[in-house]
PDB file of C-alpha atoms in Angstrom:
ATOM      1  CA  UNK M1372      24.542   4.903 -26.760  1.00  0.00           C
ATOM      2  CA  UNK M1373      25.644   2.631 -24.418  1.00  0.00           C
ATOM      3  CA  UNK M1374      28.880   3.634 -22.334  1.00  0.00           C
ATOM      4  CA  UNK M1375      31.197  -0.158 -20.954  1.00  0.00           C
ATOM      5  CA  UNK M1376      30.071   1.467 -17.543  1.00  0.00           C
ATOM      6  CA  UNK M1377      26.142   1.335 -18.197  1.00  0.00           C
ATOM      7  CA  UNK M1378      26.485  -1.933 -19.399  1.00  0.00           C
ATOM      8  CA  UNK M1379      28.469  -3.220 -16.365  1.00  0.00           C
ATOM      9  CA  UNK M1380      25.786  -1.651 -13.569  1.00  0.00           C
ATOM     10  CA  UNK M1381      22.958  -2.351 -16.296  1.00  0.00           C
ATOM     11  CA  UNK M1382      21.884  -5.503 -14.426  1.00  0.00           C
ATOM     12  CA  UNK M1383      21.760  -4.658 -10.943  1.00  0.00           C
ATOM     13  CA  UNK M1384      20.032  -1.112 -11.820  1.00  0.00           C
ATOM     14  CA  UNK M1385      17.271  -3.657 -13.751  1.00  0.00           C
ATOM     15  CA  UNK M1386      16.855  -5.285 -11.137  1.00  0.00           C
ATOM     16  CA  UNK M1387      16.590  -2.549  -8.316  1.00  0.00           C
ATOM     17  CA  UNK M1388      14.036  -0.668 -10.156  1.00  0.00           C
ATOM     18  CA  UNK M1389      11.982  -3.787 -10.451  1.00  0.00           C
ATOM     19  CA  UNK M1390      12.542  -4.577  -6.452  1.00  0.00           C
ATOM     20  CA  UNK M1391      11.702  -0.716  -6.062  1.00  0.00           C
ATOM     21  CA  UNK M1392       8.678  -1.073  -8.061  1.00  0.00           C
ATOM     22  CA  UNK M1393       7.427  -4.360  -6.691  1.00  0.00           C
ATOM     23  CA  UNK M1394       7.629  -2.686  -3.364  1.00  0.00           C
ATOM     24  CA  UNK M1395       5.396   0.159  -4.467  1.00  0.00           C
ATOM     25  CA  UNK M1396       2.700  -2.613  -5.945  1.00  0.00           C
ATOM     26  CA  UNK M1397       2.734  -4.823  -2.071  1.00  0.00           C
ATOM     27  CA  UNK M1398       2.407  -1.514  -0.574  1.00  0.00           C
ATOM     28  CA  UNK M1399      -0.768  -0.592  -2.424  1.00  0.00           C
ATOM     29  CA  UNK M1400      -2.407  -4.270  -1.450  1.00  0.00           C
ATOM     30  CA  UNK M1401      -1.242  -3.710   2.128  1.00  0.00           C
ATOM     31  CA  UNK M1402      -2.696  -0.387   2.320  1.00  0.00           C
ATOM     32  CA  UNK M1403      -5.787  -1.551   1.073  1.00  0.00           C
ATOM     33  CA  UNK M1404      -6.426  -4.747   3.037  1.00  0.00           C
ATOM     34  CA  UNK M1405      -9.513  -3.175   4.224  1.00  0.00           C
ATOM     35  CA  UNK M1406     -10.871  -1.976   1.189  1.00  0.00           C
ATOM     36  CA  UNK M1407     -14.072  -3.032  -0.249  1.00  0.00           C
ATOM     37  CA  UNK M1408     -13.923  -4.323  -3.785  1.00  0.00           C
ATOM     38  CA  UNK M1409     -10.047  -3.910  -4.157  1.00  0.00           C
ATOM     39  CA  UNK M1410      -8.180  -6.298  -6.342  1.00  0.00           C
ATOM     40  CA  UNK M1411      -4.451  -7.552  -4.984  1.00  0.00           C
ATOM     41  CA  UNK M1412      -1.974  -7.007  -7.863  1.00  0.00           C
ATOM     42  CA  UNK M1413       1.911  -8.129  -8.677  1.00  0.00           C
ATOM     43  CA  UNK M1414       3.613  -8.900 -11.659  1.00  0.00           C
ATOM     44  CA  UNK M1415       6.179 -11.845 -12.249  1.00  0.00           C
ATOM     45  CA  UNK M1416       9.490 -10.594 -11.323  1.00  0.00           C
ATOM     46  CA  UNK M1417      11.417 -13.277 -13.272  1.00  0.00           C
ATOM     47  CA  UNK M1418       9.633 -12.631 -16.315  1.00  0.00           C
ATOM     48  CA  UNK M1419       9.578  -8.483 -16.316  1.00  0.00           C
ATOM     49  CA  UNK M1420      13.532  -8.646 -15.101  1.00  0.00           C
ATOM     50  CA  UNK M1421      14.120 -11.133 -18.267  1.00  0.00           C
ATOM     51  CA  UNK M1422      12.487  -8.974 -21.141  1.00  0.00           C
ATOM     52  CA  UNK M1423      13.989  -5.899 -19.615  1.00  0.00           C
ATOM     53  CA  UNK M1424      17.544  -7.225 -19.925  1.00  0.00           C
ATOM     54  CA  UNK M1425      16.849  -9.027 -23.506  1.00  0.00           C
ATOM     55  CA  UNK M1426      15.523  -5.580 -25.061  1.00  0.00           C
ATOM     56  CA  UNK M1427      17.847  -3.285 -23.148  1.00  0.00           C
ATOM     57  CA  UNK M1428      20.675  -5.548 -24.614  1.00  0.00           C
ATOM     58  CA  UNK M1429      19.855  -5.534 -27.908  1.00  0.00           C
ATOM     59  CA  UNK M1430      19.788  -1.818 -28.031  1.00  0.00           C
ATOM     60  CA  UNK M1431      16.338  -1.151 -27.566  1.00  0.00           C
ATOM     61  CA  UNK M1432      15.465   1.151 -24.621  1.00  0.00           C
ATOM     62  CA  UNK M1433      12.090   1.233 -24.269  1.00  0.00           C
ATOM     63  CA  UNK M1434       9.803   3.548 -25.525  1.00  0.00           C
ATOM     64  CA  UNK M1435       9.427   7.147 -25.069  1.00  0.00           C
ATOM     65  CA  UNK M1436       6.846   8.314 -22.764  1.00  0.00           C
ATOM     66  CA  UNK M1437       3.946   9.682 -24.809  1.00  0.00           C
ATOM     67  CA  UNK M1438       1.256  12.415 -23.663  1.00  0.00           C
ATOM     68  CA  UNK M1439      -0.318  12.245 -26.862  1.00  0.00           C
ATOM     69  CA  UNK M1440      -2.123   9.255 -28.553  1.00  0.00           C
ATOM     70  CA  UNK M1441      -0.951  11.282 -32.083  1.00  0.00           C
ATOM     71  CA  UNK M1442       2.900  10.930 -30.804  1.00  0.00           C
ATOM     72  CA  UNK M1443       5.441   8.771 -32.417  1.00  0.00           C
ATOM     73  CA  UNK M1444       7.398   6.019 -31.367  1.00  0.00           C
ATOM     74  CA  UNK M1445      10.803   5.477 -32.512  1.00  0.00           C
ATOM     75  CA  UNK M1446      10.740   2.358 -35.126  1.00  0.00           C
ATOM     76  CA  UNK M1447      11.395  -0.687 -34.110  1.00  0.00           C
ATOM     77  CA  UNK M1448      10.846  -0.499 -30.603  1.00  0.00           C
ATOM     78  CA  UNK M1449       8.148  -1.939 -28.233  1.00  0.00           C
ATOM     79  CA  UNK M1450       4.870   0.322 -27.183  1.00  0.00           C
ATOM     80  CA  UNK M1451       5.330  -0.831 -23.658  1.00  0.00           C
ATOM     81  CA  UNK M1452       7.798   0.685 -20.992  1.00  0.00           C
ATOM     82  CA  UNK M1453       9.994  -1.753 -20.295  1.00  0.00           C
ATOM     83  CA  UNK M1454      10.581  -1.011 -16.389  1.00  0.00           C
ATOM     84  CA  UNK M1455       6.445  -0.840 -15.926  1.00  0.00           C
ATOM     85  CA  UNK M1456       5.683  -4.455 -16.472  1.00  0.00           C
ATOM     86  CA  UNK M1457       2.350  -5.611 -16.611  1.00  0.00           C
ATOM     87  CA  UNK M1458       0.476  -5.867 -13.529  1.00  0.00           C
ATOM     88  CA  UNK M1459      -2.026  -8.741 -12.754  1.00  0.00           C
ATOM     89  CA  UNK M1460      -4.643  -9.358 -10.590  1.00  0.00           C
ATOM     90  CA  UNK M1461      -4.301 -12.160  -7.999  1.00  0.00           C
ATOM     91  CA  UNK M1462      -6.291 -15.020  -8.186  1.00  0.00           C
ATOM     92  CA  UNK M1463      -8.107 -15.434  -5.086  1.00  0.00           C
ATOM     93  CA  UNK M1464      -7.296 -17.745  -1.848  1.00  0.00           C
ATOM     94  CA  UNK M1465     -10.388 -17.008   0.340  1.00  0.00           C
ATOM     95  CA  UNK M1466     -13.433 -14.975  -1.369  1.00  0.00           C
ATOM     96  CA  UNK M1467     -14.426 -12.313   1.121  1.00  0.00           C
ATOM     97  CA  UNK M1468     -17.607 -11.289   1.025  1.00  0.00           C
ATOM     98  CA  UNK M1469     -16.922  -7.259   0.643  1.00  0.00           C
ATOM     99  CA  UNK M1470     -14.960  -8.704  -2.637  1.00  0.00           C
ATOM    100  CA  UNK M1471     -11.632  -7.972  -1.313  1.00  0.00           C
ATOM    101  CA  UNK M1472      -8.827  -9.995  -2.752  1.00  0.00           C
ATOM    102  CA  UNK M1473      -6.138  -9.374  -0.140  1.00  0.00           C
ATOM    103  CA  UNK M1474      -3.856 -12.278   1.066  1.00  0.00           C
ATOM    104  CA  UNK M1475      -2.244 -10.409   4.399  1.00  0.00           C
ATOM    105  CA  UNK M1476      -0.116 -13.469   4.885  1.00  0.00           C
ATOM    106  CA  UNK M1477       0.897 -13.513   1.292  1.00  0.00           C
ATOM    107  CA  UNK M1478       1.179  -9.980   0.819  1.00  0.00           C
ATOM    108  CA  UNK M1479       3.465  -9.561   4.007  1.00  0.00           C
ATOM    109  CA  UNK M1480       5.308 -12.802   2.834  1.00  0.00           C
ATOM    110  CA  UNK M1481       6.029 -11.051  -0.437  1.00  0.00           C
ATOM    111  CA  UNK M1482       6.855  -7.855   1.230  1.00  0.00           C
ATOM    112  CA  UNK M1483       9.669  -9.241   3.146  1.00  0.00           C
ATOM    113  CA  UNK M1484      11.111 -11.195   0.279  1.00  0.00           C
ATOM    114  CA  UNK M1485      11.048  -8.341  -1.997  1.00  0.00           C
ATOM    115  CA  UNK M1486      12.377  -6.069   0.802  1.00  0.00           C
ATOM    116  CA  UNK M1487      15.407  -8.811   1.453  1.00  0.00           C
ATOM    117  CA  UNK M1488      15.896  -8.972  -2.670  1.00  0.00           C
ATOM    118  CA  UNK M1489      15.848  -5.600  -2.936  1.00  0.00           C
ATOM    119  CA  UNK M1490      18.457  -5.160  -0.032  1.00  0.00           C
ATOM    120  CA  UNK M1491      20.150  -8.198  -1.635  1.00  0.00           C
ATOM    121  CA  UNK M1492      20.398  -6.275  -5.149  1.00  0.00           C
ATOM    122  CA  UNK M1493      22.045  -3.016  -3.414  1.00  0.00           C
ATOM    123  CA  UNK M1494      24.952  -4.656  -2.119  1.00  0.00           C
ATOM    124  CA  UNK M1495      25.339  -6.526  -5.750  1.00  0.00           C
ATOM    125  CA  UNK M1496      25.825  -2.720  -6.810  1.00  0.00           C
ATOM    126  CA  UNK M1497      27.630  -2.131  -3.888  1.00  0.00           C
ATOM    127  CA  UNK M1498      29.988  -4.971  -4.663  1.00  0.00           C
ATOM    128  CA  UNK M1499      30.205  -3.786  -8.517  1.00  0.00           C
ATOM    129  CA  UNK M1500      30.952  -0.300  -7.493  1.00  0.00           C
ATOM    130  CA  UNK M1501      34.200  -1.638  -5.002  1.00  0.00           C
ATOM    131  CA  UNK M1502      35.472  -4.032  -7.800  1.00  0.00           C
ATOM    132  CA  UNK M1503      35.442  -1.209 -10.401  1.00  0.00           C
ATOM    133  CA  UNK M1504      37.200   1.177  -7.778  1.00  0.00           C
ATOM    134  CA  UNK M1505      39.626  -0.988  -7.358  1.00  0.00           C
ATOM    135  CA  UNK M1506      40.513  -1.494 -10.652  1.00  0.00           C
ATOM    136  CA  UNK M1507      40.720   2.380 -10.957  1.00  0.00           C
ATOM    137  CA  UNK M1508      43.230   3.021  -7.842  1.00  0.00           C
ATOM    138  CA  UNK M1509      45.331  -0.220  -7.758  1.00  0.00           C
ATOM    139  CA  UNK M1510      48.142   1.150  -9.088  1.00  0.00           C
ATOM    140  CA  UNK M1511      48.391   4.406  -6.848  1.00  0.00           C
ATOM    141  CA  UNK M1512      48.330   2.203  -3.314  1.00  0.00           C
TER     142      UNK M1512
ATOM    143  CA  UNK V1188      11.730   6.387  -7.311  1.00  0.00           C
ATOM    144  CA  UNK V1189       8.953   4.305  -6.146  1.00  0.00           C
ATOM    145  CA  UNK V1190       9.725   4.214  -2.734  1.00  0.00           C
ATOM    146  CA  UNK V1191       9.043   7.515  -2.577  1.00  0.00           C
ATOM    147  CA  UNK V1192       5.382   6.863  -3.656  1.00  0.00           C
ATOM    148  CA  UNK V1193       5.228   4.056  -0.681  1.00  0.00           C
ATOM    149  CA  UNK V1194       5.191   6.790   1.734  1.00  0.00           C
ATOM    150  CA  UNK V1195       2.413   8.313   0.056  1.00  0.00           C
ATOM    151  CA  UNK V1196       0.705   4.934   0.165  1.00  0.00           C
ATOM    152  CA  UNK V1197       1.746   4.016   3.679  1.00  0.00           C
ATOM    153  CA  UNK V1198       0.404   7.614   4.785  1.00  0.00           C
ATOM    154  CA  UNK V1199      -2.581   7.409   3.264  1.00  0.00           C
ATOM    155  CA  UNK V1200      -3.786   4.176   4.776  1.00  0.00           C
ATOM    156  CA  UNK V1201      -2.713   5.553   8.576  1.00  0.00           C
ATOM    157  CA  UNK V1202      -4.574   8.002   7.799  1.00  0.00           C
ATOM    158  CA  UNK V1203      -7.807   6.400   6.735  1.00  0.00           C
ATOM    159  CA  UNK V1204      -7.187   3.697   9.509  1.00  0.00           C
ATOM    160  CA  UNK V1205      -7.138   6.746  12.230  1.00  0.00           C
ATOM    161  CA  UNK V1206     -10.129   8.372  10.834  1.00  0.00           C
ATOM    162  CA  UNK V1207     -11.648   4.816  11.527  1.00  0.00           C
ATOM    163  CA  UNK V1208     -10.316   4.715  14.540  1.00  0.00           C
ATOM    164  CA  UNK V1209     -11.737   8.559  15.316  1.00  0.00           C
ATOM    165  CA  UNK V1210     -15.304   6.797  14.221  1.00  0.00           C
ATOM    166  CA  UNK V1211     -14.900   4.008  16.932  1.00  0.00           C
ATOM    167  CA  UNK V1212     -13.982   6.217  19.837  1.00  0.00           C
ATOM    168  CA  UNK V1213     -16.953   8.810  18.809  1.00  0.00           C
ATOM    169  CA  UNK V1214     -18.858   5.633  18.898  1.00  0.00           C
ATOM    170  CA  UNK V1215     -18.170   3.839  21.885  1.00  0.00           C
ATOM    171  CA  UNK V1216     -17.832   7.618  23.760  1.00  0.00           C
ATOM    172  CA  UNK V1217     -21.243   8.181  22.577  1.00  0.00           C
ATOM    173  CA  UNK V1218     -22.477   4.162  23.473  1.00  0.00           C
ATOM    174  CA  UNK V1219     -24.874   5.886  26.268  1.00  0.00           C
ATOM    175  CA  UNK V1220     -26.094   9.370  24.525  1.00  0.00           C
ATOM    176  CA  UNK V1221     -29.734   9.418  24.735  1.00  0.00           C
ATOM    177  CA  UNK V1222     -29.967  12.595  23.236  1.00  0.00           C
ATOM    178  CA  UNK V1223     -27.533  14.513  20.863  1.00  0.00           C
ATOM    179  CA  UNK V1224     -27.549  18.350  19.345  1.00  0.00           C
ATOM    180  CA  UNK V1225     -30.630  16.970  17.012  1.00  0.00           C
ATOM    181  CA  UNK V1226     -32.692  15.704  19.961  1.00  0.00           C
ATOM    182  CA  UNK V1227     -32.109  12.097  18.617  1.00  0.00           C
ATOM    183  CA  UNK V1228     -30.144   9.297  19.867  1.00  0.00           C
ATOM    184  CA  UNK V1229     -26.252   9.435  18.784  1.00  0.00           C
ATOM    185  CA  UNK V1230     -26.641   6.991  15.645  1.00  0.00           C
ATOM    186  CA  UNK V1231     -23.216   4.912  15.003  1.00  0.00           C
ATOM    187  CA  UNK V1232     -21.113   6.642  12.872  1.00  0.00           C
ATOM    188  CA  UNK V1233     -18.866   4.408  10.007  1.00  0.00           C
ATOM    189  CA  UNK V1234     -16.363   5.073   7.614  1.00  0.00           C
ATOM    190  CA  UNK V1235     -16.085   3.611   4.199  1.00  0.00           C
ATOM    191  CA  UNK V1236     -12.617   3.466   2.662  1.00  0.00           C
ATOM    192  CA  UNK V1237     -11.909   4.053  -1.038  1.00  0.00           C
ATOM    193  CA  UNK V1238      -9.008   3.345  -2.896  1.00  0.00           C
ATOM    194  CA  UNK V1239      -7.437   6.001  -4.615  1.00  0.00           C
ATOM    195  CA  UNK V1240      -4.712   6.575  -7.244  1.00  0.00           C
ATOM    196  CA  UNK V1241      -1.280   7.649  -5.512  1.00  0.00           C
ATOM    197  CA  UNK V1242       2.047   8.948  -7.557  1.00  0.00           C
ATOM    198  CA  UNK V1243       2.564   8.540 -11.464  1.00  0.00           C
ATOM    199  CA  UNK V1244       3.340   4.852 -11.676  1.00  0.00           C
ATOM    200  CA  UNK V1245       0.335   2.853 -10.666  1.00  0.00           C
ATOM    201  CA  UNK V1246      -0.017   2.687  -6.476  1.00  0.00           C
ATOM    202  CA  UNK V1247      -2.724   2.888  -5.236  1.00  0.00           C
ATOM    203  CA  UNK V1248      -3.521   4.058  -1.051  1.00  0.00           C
ATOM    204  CA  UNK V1249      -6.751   4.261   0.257  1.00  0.00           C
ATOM    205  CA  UNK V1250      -8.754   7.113   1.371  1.00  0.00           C
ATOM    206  CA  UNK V1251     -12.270   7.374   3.023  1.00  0.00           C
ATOM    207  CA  UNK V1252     -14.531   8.345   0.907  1.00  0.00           C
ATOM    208  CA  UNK V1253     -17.725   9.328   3.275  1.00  0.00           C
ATOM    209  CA  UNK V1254     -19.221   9.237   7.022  1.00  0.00           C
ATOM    210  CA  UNK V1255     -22.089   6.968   7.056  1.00  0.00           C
ATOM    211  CA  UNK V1256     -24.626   6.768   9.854  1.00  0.00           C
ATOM    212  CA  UNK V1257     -25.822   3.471  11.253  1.00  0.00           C
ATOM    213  CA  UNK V1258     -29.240   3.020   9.692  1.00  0.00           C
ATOM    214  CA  UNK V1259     -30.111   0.455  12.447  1.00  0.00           C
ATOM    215  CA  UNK V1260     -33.742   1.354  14.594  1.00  0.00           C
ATOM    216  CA  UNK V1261     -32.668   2.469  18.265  1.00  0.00           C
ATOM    217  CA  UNK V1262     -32.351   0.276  20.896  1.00  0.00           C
ATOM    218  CA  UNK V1263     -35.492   0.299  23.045  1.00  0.00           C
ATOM    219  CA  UNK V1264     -34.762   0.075  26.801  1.00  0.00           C
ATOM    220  CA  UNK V1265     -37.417   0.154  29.396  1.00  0.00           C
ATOM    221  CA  UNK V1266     -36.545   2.521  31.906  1.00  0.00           C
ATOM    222  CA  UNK V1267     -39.951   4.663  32.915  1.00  0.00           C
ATOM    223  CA  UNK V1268     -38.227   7.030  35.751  1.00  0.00           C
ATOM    224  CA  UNK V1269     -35.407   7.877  32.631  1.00  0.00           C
ATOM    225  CA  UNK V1270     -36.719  12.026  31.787  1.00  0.00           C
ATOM    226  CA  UNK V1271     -36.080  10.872  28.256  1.00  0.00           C
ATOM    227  CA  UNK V1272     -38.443   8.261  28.158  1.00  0.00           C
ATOM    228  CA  UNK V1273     -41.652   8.033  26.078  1.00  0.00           C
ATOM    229  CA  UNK V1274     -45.240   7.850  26.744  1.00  0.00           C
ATOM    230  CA  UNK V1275     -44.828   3.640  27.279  1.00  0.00           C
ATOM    231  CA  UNK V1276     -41.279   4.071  29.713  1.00  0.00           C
ATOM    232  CA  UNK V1277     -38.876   3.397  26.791  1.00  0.00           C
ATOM    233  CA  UNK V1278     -35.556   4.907  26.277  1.00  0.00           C
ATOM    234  CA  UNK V1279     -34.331   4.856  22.949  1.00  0.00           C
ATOM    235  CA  UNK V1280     -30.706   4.023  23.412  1.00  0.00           C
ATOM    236  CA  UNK V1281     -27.671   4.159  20.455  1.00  0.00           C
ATOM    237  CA  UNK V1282     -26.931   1.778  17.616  1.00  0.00           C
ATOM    238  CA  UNK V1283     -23.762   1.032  19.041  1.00  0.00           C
ATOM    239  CA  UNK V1284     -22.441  -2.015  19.161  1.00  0.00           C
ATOM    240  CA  UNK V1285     -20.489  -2.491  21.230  1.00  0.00           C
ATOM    241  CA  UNK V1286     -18.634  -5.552  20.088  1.00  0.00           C
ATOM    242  CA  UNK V1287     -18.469  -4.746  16.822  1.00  0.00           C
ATOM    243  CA  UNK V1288     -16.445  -1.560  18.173  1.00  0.00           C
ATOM    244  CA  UNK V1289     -14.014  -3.713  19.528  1.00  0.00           C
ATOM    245  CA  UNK V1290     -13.826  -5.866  16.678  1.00  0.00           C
ATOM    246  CA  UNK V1291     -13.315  -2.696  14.507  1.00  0.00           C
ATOM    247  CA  UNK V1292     -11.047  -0.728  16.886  1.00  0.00           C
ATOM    248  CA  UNK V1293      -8.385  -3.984  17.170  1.00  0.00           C
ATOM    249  CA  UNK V1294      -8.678  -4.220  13.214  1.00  0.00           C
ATOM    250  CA  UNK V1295      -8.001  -0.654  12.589  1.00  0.00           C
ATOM    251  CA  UNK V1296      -4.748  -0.550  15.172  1.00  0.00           C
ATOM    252  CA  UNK V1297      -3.570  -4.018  13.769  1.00  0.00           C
ATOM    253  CA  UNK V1298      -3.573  -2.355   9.865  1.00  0.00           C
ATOM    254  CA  UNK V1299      -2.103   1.094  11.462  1.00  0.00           C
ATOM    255  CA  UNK V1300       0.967  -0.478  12.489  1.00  0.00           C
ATOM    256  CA  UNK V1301       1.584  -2.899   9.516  1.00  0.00           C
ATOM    257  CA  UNK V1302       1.600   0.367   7.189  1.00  0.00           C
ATOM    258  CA  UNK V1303       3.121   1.851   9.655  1.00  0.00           C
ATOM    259  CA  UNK V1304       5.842  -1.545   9.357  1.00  0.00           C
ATOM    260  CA  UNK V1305       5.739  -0.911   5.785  1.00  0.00           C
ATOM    261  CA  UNK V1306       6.553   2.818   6.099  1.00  0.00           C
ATOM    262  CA  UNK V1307       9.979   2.255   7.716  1.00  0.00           C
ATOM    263  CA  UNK V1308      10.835  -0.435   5.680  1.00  0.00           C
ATOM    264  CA  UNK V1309      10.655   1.735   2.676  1.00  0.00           C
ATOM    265  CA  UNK V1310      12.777   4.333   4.881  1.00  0.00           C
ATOM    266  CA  UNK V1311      15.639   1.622   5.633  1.00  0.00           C
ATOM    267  CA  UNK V1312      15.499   0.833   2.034  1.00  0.00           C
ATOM    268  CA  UNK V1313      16.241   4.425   0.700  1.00  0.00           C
ATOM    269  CA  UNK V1314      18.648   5.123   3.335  1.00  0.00           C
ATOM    270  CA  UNK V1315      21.010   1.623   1.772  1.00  0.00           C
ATOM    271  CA  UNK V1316      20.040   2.935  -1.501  1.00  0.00           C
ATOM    272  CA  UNK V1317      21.563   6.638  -0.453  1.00  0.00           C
ATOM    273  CA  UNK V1318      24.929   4.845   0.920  1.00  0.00           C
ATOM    274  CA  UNK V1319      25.588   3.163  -2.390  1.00  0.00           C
ATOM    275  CA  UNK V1320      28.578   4.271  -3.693  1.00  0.00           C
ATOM    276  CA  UNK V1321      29.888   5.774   0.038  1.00  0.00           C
ATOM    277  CA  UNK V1322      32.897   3.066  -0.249  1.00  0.00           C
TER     278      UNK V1322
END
């Protein structure tokens, strides 16, 4: 069940738990820029924040998390959690040779834009949250 | 919350970047040990990172997963009035390197502080995402 208030935040919350996971994902490559053998990962934003919306508005909220292969999935809805998207590896700038895939400049590049989208997303909410509290007190001022 | 899990991450590479760090000042302390506890010559110590699954949702930090010694021979100085030297005046000195030390000490500072970047950006981040709804 969806409540008129879900559905008004629904967007921005999307969003911010993409920008917070994102952030988790550049972390991890940061962390690791001198790791031997580790693989730089992201996912597409764009893509991941699109499905997200289309299947949370048409009702379908995911699927539950399972522990068990033998557990059941509601019917109808999609195997894969809709706020993990996929993650993929990066395809390589300059091959190092300890196989490290890390991009610093990218990765830091990314980090600030997903920190400043992210930061961008909270005052969205922000800005929901005053409209709607307006609308709830107008008449008492 | 993810963010959360940054720390984690963040954390875990200071903390393998100091234990690097630890490994380059043992190693350029130790640059002139002729002799150590074993009777050897101090052999270069470094670490190898891993990474390593953090949190429930996928990041991944780094942790180091041994201590390596420098397999390199000695370096053979010839210094006969040295008491350690051998039979033909040579002093077997460290593996160090001492440039590579450098190299490695700059490298391990530089990736200290961008985590350590990262770290407080996460913190700025949950502190907006705490005010949100504080009018």
């Amino acid at each position: 069940m969806m409540s008129a208030l879900d559905n008004y935040f629904q967007t921005q919350q999307t969003a911010m738990r993409l920008r917070d996971y994102r952030q988790e994902v550049l972390s991890s490559n940061i962390a690791n820029a001198d790791t031997p053998q580790y693989k730089a990962r992201d996912f597409d934003f764009t893509s991941a924040f699109n499905s997200a919306l289309a299947a949370q508005q048409s009702g379908n909220s995911g699927a539950l998390k399972t522990t068990d292969s033998r557990h059941l999935q509601p019917a109808g809805s999609s195997a894969a959690d809709l706020l993990s998207p996929k993650l993929q590896y990066r395809s390589e700038v300059q091959p190092s040779i300890d196989g490290n895939t890390v991009d610093m400049t990218k990765e830091m590049r990314d980090f600030a834009d997903n920190t400043l989208r992210y930061e961008a997303a909270i005052t969205f909410m922000q800005n929901r949250m005053s409209t709607y509290r307006t609308a709830l007190t107008s008449s008492s001022s | 919350m993810s963010l959360f899990s940054t720390f984690d991450i963040s954390a875990s590479a200071m903390q393998a970047q100091s234990m690097r760090l630890n490994a380059v000042a043992s190693n350029l302390a130790n640059a002139e040990s002729t002799t150590s506890s074993n009777g050897q010559p101090y052999r270069a110590k470094q670490v190898v990172f891993q990474a390593t699954p953090v949190g429930p949702e996928g990041g991944v930090g780094v942790k180091v997963s041994q201590v390596v010694e420098d397999q390199a021979p000695p370096k053979l100085v010839y210094d006969p009035r040295n008491p350690v030297a051998d039979a033909n005046g040579y002093v077997a000195m460290p593996n160090v390197d001492v440039v590579e030390e450098m190299t490695n000490m700059l490298s391990a500072s530089r990736s200290y502080q961008t985590n350590a970047d990262v770290m407080n950006t996460a913190k700025t981040l949950m502190q907006r995402t705490l005010q949100l709804g504080s009018s």
